XYZ file of C-alpha atoms in Angstrom:
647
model
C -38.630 93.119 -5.596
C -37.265 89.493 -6.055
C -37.088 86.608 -3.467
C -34.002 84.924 -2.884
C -33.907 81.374 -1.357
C -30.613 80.859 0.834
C -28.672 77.159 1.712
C -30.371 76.903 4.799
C -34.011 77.471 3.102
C -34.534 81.153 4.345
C -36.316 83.485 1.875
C -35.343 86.710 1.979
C -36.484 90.003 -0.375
C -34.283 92.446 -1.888
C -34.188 95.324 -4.753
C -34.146 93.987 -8.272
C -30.252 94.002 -9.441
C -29.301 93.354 -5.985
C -25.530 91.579 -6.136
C -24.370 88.508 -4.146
C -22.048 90.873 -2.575
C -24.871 93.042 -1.303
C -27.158 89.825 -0.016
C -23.897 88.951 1.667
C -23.573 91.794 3.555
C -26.876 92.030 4.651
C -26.174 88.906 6.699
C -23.087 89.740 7.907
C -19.929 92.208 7.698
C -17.860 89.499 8.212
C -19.266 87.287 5.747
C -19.064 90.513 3.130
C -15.564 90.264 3.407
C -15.218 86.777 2.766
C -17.305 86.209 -0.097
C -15.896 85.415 -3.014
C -17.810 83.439 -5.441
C -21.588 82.563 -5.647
C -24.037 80.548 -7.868
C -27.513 81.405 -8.393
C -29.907 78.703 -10.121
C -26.839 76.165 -10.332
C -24.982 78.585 -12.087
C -22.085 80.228 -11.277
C -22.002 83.978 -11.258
C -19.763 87.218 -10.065
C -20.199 88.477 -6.630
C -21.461 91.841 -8.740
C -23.491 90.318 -10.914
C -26.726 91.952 -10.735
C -29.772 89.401 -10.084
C -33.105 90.052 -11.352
C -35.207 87.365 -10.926
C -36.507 85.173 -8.017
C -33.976 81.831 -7.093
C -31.769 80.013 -5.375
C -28.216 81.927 -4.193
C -25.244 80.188 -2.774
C -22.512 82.477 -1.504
C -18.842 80.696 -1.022
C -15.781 81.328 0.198
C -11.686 80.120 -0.159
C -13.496 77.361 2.129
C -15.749 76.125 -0.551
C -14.530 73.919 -3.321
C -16.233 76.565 -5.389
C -14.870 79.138 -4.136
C -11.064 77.613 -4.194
C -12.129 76.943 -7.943
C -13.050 80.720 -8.627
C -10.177 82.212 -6.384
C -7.796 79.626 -8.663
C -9.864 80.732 -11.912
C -8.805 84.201 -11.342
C -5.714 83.694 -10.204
C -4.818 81.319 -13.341
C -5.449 84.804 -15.482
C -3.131 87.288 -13.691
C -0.644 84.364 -13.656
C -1.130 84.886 -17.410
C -0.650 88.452 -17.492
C 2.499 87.978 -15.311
C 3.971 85.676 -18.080
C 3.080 87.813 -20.851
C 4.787 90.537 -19.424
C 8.199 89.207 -19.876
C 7.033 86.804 -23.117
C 5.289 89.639 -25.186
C 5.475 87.040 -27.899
C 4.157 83.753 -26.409
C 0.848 82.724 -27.321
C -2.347 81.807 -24.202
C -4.483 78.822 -24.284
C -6.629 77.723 -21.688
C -6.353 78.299 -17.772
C -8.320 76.673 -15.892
C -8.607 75.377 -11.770
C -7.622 72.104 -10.685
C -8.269 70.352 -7.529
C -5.140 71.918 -6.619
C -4.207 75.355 -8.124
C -4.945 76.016 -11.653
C -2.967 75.698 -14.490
C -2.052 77.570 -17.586
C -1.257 76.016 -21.377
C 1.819 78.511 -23.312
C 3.156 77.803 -26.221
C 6.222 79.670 -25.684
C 7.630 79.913 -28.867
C 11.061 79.148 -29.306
C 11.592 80.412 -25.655
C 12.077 78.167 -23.188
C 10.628 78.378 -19.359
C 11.863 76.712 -16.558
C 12.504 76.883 -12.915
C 14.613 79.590 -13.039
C 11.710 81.672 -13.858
C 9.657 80.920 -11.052
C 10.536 83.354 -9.316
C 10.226 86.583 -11.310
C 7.074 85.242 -12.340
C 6.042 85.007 -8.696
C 6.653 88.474 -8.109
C 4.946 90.369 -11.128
C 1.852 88.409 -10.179
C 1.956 90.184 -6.702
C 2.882 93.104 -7.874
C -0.427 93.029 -10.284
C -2.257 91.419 -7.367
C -1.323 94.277 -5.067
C -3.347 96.329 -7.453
C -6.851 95.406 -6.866
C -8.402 95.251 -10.189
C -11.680 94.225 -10.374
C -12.591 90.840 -12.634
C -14.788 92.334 -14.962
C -16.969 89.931 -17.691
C -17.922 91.777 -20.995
C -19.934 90.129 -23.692
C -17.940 90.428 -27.127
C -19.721 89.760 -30.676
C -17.444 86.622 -32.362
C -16.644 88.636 -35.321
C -14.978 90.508 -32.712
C -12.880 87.943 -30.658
C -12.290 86.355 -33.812
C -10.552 89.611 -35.085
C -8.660 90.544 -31.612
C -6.732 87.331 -31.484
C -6.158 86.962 -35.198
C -4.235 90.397 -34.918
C -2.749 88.667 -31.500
C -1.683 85.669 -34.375
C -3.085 83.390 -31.917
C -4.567 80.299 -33.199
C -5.284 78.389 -29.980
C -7.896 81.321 -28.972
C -9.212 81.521 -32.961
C -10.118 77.861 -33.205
C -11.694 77.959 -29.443
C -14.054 81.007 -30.750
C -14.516 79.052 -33.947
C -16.196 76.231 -31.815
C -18.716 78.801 -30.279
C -22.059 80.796 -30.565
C -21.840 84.325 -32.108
C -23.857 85.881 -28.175
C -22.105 83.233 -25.488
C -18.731 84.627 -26.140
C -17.586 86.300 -23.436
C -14.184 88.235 -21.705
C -12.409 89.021 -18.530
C -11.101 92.212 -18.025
C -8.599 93.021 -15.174
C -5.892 95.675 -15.057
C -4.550 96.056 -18.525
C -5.201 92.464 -18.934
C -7.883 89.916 -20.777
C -9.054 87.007 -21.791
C -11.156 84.877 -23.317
C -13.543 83.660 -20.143
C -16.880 82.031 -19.164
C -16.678 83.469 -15.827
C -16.543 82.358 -12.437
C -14.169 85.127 -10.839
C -13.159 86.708 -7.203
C -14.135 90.505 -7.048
C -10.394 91.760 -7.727
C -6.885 90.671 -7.664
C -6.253 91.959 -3.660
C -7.561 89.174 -2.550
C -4.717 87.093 -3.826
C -1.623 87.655 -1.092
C 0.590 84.411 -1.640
C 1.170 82.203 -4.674
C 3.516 79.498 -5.688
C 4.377 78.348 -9.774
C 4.978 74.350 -8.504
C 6.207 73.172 -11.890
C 6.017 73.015 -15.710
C 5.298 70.103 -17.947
C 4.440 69.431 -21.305
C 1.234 69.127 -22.584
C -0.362 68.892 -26.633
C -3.088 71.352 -27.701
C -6.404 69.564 -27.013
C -4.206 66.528 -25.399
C -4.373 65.468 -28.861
C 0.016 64.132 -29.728
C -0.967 65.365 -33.547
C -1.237 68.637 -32.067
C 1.633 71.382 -31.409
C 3.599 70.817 -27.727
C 2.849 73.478 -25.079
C 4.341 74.300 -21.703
C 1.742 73.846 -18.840
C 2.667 76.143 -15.940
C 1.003 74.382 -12.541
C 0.433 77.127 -9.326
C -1.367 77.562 -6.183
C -2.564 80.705 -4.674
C -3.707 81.477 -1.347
C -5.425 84.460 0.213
C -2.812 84.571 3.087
C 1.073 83.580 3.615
C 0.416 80.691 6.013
C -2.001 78.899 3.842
C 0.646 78.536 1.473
C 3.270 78.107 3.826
C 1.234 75.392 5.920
C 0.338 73.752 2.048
C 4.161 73.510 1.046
C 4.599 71.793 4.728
C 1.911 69.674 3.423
C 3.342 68.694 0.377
C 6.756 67.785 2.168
C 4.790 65.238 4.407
C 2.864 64.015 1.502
C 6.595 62.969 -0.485
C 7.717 61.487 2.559
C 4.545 59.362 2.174
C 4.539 58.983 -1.219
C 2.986 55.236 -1.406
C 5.265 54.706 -4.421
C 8.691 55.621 -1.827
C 6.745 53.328 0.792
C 5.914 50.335 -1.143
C 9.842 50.317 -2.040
C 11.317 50.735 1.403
C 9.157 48.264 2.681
C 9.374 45.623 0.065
C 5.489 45.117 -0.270
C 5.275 45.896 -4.520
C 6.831 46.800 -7.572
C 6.405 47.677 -11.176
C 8.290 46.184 -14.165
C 8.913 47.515 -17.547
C 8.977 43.885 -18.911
C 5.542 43.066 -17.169
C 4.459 46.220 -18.554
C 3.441 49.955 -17.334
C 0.384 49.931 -14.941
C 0.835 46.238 -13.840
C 1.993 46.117 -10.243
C 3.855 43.018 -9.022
C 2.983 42.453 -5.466
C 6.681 40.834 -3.397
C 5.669 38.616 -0.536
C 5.487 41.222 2.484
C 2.511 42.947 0.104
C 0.752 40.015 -0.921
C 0.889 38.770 2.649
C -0.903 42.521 3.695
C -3.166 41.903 0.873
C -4.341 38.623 2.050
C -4.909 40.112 5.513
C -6.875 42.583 4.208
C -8.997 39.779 1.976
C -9.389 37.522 4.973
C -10.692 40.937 6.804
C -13.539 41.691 4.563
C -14.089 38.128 3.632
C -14.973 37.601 7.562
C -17.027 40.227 7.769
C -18.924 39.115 4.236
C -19.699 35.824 5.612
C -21.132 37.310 8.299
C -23.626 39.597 6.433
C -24.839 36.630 4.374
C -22.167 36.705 1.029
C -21.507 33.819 -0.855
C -18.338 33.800 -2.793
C -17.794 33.252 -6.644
C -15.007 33.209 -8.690
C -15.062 34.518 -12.419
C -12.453 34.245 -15.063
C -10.726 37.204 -16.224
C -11.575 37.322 -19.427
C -15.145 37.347 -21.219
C -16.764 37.125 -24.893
C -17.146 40.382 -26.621
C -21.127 40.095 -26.622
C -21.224 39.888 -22.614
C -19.927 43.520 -22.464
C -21.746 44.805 -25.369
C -24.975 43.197 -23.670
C -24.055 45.311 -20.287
C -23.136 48.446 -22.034
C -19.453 48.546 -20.995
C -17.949 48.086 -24.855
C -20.181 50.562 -25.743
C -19.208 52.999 -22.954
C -15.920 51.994 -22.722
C -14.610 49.752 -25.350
C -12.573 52.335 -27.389
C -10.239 52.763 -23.781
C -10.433 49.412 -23.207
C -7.415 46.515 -24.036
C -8.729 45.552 -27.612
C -10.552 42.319 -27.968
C -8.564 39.295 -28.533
C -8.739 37.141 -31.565
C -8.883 33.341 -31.401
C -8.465 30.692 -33.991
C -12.174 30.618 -34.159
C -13.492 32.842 -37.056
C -15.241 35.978 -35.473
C -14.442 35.238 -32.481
C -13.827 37.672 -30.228
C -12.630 38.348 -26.068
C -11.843 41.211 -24.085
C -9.939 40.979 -20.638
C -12.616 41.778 -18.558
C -13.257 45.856 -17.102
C -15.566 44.807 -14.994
C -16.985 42.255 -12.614
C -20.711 42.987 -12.844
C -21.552 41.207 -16.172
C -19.909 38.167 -15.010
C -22.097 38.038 -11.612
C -24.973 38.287 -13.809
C -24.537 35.290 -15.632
C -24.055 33.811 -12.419
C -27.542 34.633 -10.822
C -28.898 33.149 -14.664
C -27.503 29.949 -13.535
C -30.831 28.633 -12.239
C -34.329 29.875 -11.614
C -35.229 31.729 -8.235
C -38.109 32.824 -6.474
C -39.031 35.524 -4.315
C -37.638 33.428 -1.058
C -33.893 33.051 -2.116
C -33.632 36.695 -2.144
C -31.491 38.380 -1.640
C -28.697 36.968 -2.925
C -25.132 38.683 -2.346
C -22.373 37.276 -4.636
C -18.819 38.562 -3.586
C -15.442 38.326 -5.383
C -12.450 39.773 -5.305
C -12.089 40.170 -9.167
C -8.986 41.597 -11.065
C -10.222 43.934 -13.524
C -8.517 45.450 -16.740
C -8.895 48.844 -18.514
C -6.221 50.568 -20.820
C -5.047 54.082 -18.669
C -3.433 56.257 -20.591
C 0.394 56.126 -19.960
C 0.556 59.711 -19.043
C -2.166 59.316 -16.543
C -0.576 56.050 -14.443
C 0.030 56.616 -10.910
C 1.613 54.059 -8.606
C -0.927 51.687 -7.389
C -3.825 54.538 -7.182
C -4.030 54.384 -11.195
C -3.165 51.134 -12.744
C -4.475 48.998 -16.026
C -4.710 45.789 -13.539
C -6.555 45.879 -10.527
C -8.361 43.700 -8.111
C -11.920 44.976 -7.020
C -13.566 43.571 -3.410
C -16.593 43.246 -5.287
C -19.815 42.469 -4.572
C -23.339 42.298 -5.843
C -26.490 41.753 -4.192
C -29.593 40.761 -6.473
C -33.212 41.501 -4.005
C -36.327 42.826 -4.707
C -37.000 46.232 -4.738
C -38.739 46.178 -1.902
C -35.647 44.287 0.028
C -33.640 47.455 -1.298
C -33.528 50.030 1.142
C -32.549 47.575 3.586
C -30.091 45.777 1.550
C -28.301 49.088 1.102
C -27.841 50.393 4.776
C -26.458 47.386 5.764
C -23.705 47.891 2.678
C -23.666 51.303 4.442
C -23.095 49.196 8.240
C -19.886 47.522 6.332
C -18.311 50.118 4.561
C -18.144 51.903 8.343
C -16.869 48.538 9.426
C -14.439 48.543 7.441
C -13.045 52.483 7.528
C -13.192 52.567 11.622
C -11.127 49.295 11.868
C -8.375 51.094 9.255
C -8.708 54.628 11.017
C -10.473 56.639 8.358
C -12.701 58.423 10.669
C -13.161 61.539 8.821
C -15.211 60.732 5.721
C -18.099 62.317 3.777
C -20.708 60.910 1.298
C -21.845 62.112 -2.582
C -24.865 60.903 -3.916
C -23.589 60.602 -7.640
C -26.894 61.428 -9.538
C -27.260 61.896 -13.416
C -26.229 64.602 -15.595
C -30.043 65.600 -16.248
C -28.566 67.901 -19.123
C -26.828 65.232 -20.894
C -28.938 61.830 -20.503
C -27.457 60.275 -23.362
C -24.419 59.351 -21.248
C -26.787 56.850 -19.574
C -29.124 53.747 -20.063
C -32.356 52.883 -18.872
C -35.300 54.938 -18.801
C -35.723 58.102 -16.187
C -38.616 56.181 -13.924
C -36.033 53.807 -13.029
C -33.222 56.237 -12.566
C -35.803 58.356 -10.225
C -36.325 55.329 -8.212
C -32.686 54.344 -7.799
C -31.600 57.950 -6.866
C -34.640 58.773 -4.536
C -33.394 55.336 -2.894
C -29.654 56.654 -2.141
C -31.011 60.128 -0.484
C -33.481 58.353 1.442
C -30.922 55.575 2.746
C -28.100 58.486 3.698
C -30.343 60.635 5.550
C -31.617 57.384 7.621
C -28.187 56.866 8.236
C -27.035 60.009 9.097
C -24.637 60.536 6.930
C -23.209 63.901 6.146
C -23.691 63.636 1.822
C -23.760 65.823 -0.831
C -25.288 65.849 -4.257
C -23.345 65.756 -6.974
C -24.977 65.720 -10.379
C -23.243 64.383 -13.399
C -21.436 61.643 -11.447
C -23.188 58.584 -11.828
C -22.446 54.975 -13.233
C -23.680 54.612 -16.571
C -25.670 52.273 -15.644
C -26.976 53.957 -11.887
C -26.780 56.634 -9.116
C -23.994 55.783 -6.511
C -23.365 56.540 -2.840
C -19.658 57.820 -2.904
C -17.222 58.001 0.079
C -14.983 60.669 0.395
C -12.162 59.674 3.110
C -10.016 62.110 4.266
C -6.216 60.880 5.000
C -4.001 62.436 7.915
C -2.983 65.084 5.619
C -6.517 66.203 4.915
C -6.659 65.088 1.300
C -9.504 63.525 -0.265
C -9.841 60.256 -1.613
C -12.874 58.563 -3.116
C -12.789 54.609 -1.928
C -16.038 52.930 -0.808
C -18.291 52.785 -3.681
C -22.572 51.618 -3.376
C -24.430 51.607 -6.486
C -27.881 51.386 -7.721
C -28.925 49.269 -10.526
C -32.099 48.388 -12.081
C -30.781 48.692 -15.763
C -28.127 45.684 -16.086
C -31.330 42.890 -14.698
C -33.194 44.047 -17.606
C -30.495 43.892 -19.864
C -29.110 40.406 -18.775
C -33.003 39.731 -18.403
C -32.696 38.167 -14.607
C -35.809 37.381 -13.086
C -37.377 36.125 -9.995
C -40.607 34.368 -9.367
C -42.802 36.209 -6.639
C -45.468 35.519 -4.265
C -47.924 36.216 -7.153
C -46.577 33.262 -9.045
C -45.316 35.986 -11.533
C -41.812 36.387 -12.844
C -40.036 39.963 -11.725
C -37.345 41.720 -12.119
C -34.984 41.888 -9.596
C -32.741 44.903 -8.313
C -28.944 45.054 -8.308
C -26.825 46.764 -5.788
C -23.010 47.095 -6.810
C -20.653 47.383 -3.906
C -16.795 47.840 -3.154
C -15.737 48.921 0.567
C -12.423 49.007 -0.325
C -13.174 50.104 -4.193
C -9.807 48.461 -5.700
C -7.389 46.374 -3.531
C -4.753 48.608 -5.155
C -6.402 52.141 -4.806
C -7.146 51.530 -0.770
C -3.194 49.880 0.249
C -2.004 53.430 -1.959
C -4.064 55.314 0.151
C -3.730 53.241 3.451
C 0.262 53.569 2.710
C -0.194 57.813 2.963
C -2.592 57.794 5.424
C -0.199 55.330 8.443
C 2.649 56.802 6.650
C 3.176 53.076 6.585
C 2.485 52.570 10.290
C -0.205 50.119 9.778
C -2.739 49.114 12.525
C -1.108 46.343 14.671
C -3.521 43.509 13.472
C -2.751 44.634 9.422
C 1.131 45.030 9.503
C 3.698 42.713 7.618
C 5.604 42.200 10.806
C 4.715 42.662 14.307
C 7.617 42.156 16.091
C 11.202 41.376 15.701
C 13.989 39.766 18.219
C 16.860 41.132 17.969
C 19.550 39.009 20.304
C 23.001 41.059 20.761
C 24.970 38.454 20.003
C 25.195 34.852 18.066
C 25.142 33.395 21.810
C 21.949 34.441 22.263
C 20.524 32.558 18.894
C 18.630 29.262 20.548
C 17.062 32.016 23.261
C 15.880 34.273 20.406
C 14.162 30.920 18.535
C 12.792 29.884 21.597
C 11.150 33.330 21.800
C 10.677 33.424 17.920
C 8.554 29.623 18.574
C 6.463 31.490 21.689
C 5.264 33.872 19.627
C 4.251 32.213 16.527
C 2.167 30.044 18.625
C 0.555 33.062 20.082
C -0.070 33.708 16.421
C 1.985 36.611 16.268
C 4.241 37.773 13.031
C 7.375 37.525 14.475
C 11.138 37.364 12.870
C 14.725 37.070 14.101
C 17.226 39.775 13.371
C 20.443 37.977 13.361
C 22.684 39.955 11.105
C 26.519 40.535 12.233
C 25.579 43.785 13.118
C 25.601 46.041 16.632
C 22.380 46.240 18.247
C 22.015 49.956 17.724
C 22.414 49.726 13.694
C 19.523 46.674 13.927
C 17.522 49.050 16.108
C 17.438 51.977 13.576
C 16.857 49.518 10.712
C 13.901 48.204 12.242
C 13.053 52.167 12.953
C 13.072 52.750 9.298
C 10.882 49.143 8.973
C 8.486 50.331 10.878
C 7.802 47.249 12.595
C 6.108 47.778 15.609
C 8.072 45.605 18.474
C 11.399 45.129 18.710
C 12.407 42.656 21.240
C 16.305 42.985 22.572
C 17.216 39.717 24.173
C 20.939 39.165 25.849
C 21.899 37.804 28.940
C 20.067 39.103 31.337
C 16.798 38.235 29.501
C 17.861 34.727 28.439
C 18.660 34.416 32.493
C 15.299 35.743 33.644
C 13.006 34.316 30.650
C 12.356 37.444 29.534
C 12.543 40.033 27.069
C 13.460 43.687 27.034
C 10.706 45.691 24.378
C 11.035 48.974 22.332
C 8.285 49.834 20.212
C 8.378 51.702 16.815
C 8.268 55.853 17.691
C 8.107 55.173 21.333
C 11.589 53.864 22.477
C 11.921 51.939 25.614
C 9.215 50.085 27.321
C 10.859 48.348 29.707
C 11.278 44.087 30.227
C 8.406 41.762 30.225
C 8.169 38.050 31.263
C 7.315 36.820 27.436
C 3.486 36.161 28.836
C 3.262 39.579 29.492
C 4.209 40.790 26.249
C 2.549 38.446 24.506
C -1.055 39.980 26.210
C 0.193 43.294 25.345
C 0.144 42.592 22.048
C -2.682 40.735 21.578
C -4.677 43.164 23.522
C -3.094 46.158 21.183
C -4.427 43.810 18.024
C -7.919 43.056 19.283
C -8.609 47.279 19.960
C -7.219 48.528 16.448
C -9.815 46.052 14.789
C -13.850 46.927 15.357
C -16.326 44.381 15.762
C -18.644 43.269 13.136
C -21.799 42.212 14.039
């Protein structure tokens, strides 16, 4: 018999060569037939693979990130069978899941595929779908493999065997079909009932330009119709919020090729937003004790080789800049941290001036691949709302709930209410991505967990995902779409004090090392307005918006009345401007519709007779006529509930 520990801690005893499938079952029919991955020890297995020793089983489903990545696995192979079947000749790669679908690498020959063989694509992989073969893994010697795909004259596969160990090659079987496979499968191809091929791009062997050009076939699969359907839906909403189509309709950035890719040029409107949003967290800083600093943006050489970064990062970095000086080196700075370091070794401190919380709101530089910008969510200049707090260690675990207390400030008053946490820990397989020593790293990670559960948060582990230089409290904010976005950031650092040798003098009269807590609430300035854009749809909260309201008078004779309202309003402090094109009052309506600007204020005769003002607001229509007191409460009180209170 062997003893299987569950998720929820349960221990239950089964047969030797049990299968996930079977422990399923004996739970529940109904989970049975919704397995369709599992891991066991960390690692991930086939529902039917037998298990013969004592551990730790996980069983997933298509609701499981795993178990989308399995179900996308599979379903990236009989996409690849469906291809093959009308390009005998083209030669496989590598298929694997993305967060989104899966993906498979052709070189295609001389043929050519395209959108016009979607479809017929589509339709074999049904058919083979519709046939319910089982995934089945086979080990295969690498004399073997090697000789299969050299008679398939299929280099890709020869050189990927090349790079592995003669006994951890393995296959995947399935109808008439296989592959070259490290497993991870659904039990058979039935379970697959919709699918979509979304597009084809090009992509080098390896990413490497040197390399031959392949076609890269992008599709989603489903295991019903209306997932797909409600996902294509999805996708629809998501272009008409496309941050990229926002930011140009309402004026608030753009990108020049002259400035250069990756460099986003804020217009007024967006830098106005921006400074709202500063002033915002800025308020809230002051509050909680931050001081601000300001550090230049670029840095000697030897300041990011002393915190790690050139090493880490240098090679994808903007090379270092030569001056006059012989040997003499700069790099625009890629991050923030070593700069606030220097700025704690101004001056000596003791035990009682901790903690200290520097804060800046730092533009940053790294060297994204041009293939890999994105609008403002992937950039090579961006501004960070940065912080970092030196304290003591024992200071720490309070120090880092109330980080906790302002990144939930600061996602309730922008409406991201549905948010989860990942405790980014090490990669305790492959330590040489990190620095410091593993008692610190213990410390620093058994500080996270501890703070999250006091908190309540609903976190996950996540190993592999760390900082080089510490463990990390990720948050995961869901948009209105129910996409994922990582933004708030809280880190853990007792490796960069040691290497920038801070210090602090403590009660003992003995110098100490103090700890460093990174922090970004917003993560980059650029990142969170991307994501704020999809999220509103570009219907910001009232207090955050360019403009809040807008007079539009019917007529030049109503011009003076519309200042006089304009002047009311400004000194009510609200963003107010004047609509006084030559146009009818209909066509100024809908253009302030497609605005988005949340009051429009129609003033004509009546209201310039009665001191008034007749109000429409943006998605609502008509809300009647208000004396401009009125109006000017109803806004105000709108503004003061869309922001929380902080402290």
């Amino acid at each position: 018999m062997i003893h299987i520990t569950l998720p929820d801690g349960s221990i239950k005893e089964f047969e030797k060569n049990t299968t996930p499938f079977e422990v399923a079952k004996s739970i529940s029919e109904g989970l049975a037939r919704n397995i369709i991955s599992a891991s066991f020890n960390s690692t991930t297995i086939e529902t039917t693979t037998p298990l013969t020793e004592d551990g730790n089983l996980v069983l997933y489903t298509f609701n499981d990130d795993l178990g989308k990545k399995a179900f996308w696995h599979s379903s990236a192979h009989v996409m690849a069978e469906a291809i093959i079947n009308f390009y005998p000749e083209a030669k496989l790669t590598i298929g694997p899941a993305i967060d989104n679908g899966f993906y498979y690498d052709v070189d295609f020959g001389e043929e050519i595929f395209s959108e016009k063989d979607f479809k017929r694509v589509e339709d074999k992989f049904l058919e083979i779908a519709r046939g319910k073969h089982q995934f089945k893994m086979r080990e295969v010697s690498k004399a073997d493999a090697l000789a299969l795909y050299k008679k398939e004259n299929n280099p890709y596969k020869v050189e990927l065997i090349e790079n592995l160990t003669d006994g951890d090659i393995t296959f995947c079987d399935h109808s008439n079909f296989t592959d070259l496979c490290r497993g991870g499968h659904i039990p058979n191809t039935g379970l697959i009932k919709a699918v979509k091929i979304m597009n084809v791009a090009g992509a080098y062997w390896r990413g490497d330009e040197k390399n031959n050009q392949l076609t890269r076939v992008y599709g989603i699969s489903f295991p019903k119709q209306k997932m797909l359907t409600e996902y294509l839906h999805l996708l629809e909403e998501a272009k008409k919020r496309d941050h990229r189509k926002l930011g140009k309709e309402l004026e608030l950035f753009t990108f020049s090729q002259k400035v250069g890719q990756g460099l986003p040029l804020w217009l007024p409107k967006g830098a106005a937003l921006r400074s709202r949003l500063e002033n915002f967290l800025k308020d809230a800083q002051k509050k909680a004790g931050y001081e601000i600093v300001m550090t230049p943006h670029i840095g000697q050489k030897e300041l990011y080789v002393t915190s790690g970064h050139y090493e880490k990062y240098g090679e994808d970095s903007f090379q270092p800049i030569k001056t006059p000086k012989m040997d003499e080196e700069f790099l625009l700075k890629p991050m923030n941290c070593p700069h606030h370091c220097e700025v704690y070794n101004f001056k000596p401190h003791s035990y009682k001036d901790l903690p200290k919380r520097y804060a800046e709101f730092g533009t940053v530089y790294r060297y994204e691949q041009s293939g890999e910008l994105h609008g403002l969510t992937r950039v090579r200049g961006f501004t960070q709302d940065d912080a970092h707090i030196f304290c003591t260690p024992e200071q720490l675990d309070e120090e880092f709930k109330e980080v906790i207390d302002l990144v939930l400030y600061v996602f309730g008053s922008l409406g991201f209410e549905n948010f989860t946490t990942q405790v980014s820990i090490r990669d305790m397989k492959n330590q040489d991505k990190y620095i410091g020593d593993a008692e610190t790293w213990d410390i620093a990670e058994k500080a996270i967990i501890s703070a999250a559960k006091d908190k309540g948060l609903d976190y996950v582990i996540e190993e592999g995902e760390a900082a080089f230089y510490g463990p990390k409290l990720d948050f995961m904010v869901k948009d209105a779409l129910g996409r994922s976005w990582q933004l708030g950031t809280i880190q853990v650092d007792y490796n960069l004090p040691k290497r920038f040798d801070l210090s602090y003098t403590g009660a003992d009269n003995q110098q100490h090392r103090p700890v460093m807590i990174h922090r970004a609430p917003f993560g980059s300035m650029e990142r969170f307005i991307a994501v704020l854009l999809e999220h509103t749809g570009g219907n910001f909260p009232l207090w955050l918006t360019p403009e809040q309201v807008i007079i539009l008078p019917i007529s030049e004779k109503y011009q003076k009345y519309s200042e006089k309202v304009l002047e009311s309003l400004e000194n009510s402090e609200i963003r107010a401007l004047i609509d006084d094109r030559s146009e009818k009052t209909g066509r100024k309506i809908r253009d302030a519709e497609v605005s988005k600007i949340p009051y429009m204020v129609i003033v004509g005769e009546k209201e310039e007779g009665e001191e008034t003002v007749s109000v429409r607001k943006h998605g609502e229509g008509d809300l009647g006529t208000f004396t401009l007191t009125d109006f000017v409460a109803m806004v105000k009180e709108e503004e003061q509930k869309t922001i929380k209170k902080f402290k």
